[in-house]
Tab-separated table of C-alpha atoms in Angstrom:
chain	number	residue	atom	x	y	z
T	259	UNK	CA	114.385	156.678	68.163
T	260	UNK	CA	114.704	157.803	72.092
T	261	UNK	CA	111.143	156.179	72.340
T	262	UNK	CA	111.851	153.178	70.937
T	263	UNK	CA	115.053	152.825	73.017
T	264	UNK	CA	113.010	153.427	76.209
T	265	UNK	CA	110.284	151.422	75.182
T	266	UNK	CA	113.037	148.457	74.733
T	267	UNK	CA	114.602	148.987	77.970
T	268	UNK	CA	111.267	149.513	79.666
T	269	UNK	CA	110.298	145.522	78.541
T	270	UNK	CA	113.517	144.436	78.854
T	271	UNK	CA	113.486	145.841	82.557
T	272	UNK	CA	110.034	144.775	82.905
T	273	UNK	CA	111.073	140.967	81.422
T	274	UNK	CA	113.824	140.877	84.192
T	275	UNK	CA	112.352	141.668	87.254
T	276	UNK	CA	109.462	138.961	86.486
T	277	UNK	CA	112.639	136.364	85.747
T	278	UNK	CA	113.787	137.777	88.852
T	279	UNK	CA	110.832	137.347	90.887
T	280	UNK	CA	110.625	133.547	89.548
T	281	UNK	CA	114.287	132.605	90.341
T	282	UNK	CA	114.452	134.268	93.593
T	283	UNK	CA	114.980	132.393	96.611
T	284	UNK	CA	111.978	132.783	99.268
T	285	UNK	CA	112.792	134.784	102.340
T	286	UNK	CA	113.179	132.857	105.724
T	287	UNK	CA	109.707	135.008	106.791
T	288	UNK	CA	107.617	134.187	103.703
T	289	UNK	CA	108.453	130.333	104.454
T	290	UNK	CA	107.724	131.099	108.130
T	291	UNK	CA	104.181	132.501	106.955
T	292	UNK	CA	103.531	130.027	104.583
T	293	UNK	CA	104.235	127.585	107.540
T	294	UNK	CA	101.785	129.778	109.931
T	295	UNK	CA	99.150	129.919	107.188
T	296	UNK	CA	99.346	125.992	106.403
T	297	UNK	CA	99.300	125.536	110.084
T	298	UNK	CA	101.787	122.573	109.124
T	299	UNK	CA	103.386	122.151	112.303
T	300	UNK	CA	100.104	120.918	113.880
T	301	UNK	CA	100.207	118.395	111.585
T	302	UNK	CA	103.343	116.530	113.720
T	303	UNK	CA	101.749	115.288	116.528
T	304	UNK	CA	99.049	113.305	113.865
T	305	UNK	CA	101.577	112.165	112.144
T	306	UNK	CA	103.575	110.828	115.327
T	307	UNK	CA	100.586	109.465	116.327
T	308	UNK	CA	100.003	107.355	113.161
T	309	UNK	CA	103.274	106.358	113.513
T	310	UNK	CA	103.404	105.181	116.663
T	311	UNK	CA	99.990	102.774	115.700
T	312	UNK	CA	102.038	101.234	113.278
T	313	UNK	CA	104.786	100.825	115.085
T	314	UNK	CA	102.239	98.887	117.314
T	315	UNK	CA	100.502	97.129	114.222
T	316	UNK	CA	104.227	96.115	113.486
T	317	UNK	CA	104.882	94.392	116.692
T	318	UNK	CA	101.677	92.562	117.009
T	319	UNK	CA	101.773	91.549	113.583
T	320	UNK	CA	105.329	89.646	114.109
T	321	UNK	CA	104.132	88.037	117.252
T	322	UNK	CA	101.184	86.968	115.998
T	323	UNK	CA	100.895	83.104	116.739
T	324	UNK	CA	103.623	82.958	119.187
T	325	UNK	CA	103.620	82.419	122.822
T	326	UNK	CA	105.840	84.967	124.621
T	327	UNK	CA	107.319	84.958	127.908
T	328	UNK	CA	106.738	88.011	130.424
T	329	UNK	CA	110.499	88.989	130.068
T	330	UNK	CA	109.618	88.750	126.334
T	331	UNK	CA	106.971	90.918	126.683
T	332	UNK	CA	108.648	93.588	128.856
T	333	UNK	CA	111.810	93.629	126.158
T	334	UNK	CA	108.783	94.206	123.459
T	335	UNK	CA	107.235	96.879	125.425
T	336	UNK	CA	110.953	98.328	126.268
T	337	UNK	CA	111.428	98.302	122.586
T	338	UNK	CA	108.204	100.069	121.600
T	339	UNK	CA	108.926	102.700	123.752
T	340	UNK	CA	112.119	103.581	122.013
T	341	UNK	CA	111.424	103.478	118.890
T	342	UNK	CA	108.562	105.159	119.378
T	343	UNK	CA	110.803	108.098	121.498
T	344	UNK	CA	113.336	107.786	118.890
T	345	UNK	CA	110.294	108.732	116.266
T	346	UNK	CA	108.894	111.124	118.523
T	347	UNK	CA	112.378	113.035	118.953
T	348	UNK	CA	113.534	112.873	115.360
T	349	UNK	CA	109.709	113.506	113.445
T	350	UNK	CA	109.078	117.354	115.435
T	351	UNK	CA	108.631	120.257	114.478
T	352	UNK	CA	111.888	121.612	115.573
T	353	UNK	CA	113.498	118.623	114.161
T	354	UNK	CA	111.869	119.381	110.777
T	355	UNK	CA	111.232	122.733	110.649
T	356	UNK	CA	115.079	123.499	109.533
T	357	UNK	CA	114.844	120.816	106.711
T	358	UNK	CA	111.502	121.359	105.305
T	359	UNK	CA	112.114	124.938	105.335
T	360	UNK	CA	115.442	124.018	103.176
T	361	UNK	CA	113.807	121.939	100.846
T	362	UNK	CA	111.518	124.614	100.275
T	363	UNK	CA	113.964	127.202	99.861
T	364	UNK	CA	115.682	125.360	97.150
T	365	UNK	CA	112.695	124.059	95.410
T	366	UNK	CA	110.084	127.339	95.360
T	367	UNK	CA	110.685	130.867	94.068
T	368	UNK	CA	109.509	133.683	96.088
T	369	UNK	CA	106.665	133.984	93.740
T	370	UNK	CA	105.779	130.184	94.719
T	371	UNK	CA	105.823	130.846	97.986
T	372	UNK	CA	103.895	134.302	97.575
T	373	UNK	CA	100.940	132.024	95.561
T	374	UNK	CA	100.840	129.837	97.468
T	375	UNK	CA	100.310	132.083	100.618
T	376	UNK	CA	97.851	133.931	98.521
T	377	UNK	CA	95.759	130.630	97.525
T	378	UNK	CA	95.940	129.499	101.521
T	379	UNK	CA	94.888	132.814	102.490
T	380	UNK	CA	91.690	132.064	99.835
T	381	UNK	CA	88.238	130.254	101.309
T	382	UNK	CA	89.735	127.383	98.777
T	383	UNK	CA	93.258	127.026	100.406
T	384	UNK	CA	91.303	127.746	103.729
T	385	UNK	CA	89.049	124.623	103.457
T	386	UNK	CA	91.816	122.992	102.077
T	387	UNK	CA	94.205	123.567	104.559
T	388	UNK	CA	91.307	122.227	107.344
T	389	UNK	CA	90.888	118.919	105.385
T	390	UNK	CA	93.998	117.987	104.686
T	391	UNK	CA	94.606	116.315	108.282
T	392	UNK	CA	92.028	114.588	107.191
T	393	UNK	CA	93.313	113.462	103.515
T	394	UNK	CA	96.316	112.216	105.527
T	395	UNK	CA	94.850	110.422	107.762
T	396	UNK	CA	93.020	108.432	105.221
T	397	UNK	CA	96.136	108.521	103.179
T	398	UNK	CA	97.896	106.892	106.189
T	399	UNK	CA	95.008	104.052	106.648
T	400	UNK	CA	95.032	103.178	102.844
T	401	UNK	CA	98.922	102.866	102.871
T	402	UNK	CA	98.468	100.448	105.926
T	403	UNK	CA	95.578	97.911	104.427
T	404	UNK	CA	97.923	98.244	101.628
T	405	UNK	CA	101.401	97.329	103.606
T	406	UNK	CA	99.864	93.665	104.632
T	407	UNK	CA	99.414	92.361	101.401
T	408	UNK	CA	102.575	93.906	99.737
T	409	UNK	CA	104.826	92.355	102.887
T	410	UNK	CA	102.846	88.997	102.543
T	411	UNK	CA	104.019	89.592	98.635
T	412	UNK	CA	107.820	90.174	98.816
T	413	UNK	CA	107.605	87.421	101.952
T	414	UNK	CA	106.677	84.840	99.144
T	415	UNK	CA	108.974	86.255	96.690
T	416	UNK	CA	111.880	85.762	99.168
T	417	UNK	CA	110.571	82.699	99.620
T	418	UNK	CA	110.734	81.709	96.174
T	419	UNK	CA	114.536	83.364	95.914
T	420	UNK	CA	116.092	81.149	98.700
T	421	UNK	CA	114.105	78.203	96.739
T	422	UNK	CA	115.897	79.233	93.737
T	423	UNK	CA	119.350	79.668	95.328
T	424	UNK	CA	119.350	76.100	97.159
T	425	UNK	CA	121.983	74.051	95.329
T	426	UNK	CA	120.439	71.393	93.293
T	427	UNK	CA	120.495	67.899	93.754
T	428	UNK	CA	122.175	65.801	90.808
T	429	UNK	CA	120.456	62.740	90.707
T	430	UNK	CA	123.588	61.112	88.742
T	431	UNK	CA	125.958	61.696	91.629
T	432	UNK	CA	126.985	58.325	93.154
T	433	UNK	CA	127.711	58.169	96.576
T	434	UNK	CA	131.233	58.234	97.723
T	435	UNK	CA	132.676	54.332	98.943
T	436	UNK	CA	135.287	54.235	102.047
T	437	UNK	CA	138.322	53.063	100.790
T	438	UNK	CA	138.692	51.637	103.718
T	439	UNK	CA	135.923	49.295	103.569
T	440	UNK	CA	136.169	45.582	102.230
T	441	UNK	CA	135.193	45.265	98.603
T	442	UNK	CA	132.386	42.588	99.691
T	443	UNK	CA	130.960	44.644	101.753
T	444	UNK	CA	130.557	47.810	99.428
T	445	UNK	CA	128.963	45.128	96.276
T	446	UNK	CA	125.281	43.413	97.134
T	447	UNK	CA	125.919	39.791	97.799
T	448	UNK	CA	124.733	37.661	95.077
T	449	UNK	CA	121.603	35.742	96.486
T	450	UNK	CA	121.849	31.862	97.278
């Protein structure tokens, strides 16, 4: 009986530190390895890069067709420059780091984050982890060819709204008559 009652707790100890290993939070250095490993953080400057081309796709698309003034061209210019510093500040690695390292934290276990440090540590996660600048760059250039025709898209569906919400036109609606007017006036004169 002492042997089965060992045997029992044995599993059931066994069963709950494997639950435990799946439910535990990742530490802050396993993350920070994982990060290392994934070399994600070098992925920020392509990314700001990308960015900042369609931020310039953006502009010339919208001018397209229209003749601009030089102080309408130094106001674009002006503005391109901050958004693009505003992207620049807000998509960095110290910026992101923080957050991404939250999300992490409440979406993985420590025995995600331990697998997945395993399989980037593998000649497969390796040569995965090279290419994938390259995925998103091509992931990035897709989404772009794509973004033209969708915007032309919802343009003519807006379109098609505000023709939709104009109010109609009741054909059966007379026009109002001055009071004021003289009755002659207001009636067609018979012809002589």
């Amino acid at each position: 009986m002492k042997k089965l009652f060992g045997f029992i707790a044995a599993l059931t100890l066994l069963a709950s530190s494997q639950v435990f290993a799946q439910t535990t939070k990742p530490t802050q250095e396993s993350l920070q390895k994982l990060f290392e490993i994934t070399e994600v953080s070098s992925m920020i400057p392509k990314l700001q890069s990308q960015l900042e081309a369609a931020v310039n796709h953006l502009v010339q698309e919208a001018m397209k067709g229209k003749t601009i003034t030089p102080d309408q061209q130094k106001a674009l210019d002006a503005f391109r420059a901050k958004i693009i510093k505003i992207q620049n500040d807000e998509i960095s690695w110290n910026a992101m780091e923080p957050r991404i390292a939250e999300i992490y934290g409440n979406t993985l276990s420590q025995a995600d984050v331990d697998g997945m440090i395993a399989f980037y540590q593998s000649p497969a996660g390796i040569s995965f982890s090279k290419k994938m600048p390259e995925i998103m760059q091509q992931t990035m250039n897709m989404m772009q060819k794509m973004m033209g025709p969708l915007m032309e898209k919802m343009g003519a569906a807006q379109a098609e709204l505000a023709q939709d919400l104009k109010p109609e036109v009741k054909s059966d609606v007379k026009p109002e008559v001055n009071p004021d007017l003289k009755p002659e006036l207001t009636q067609a004169s018979p012809q002589k």
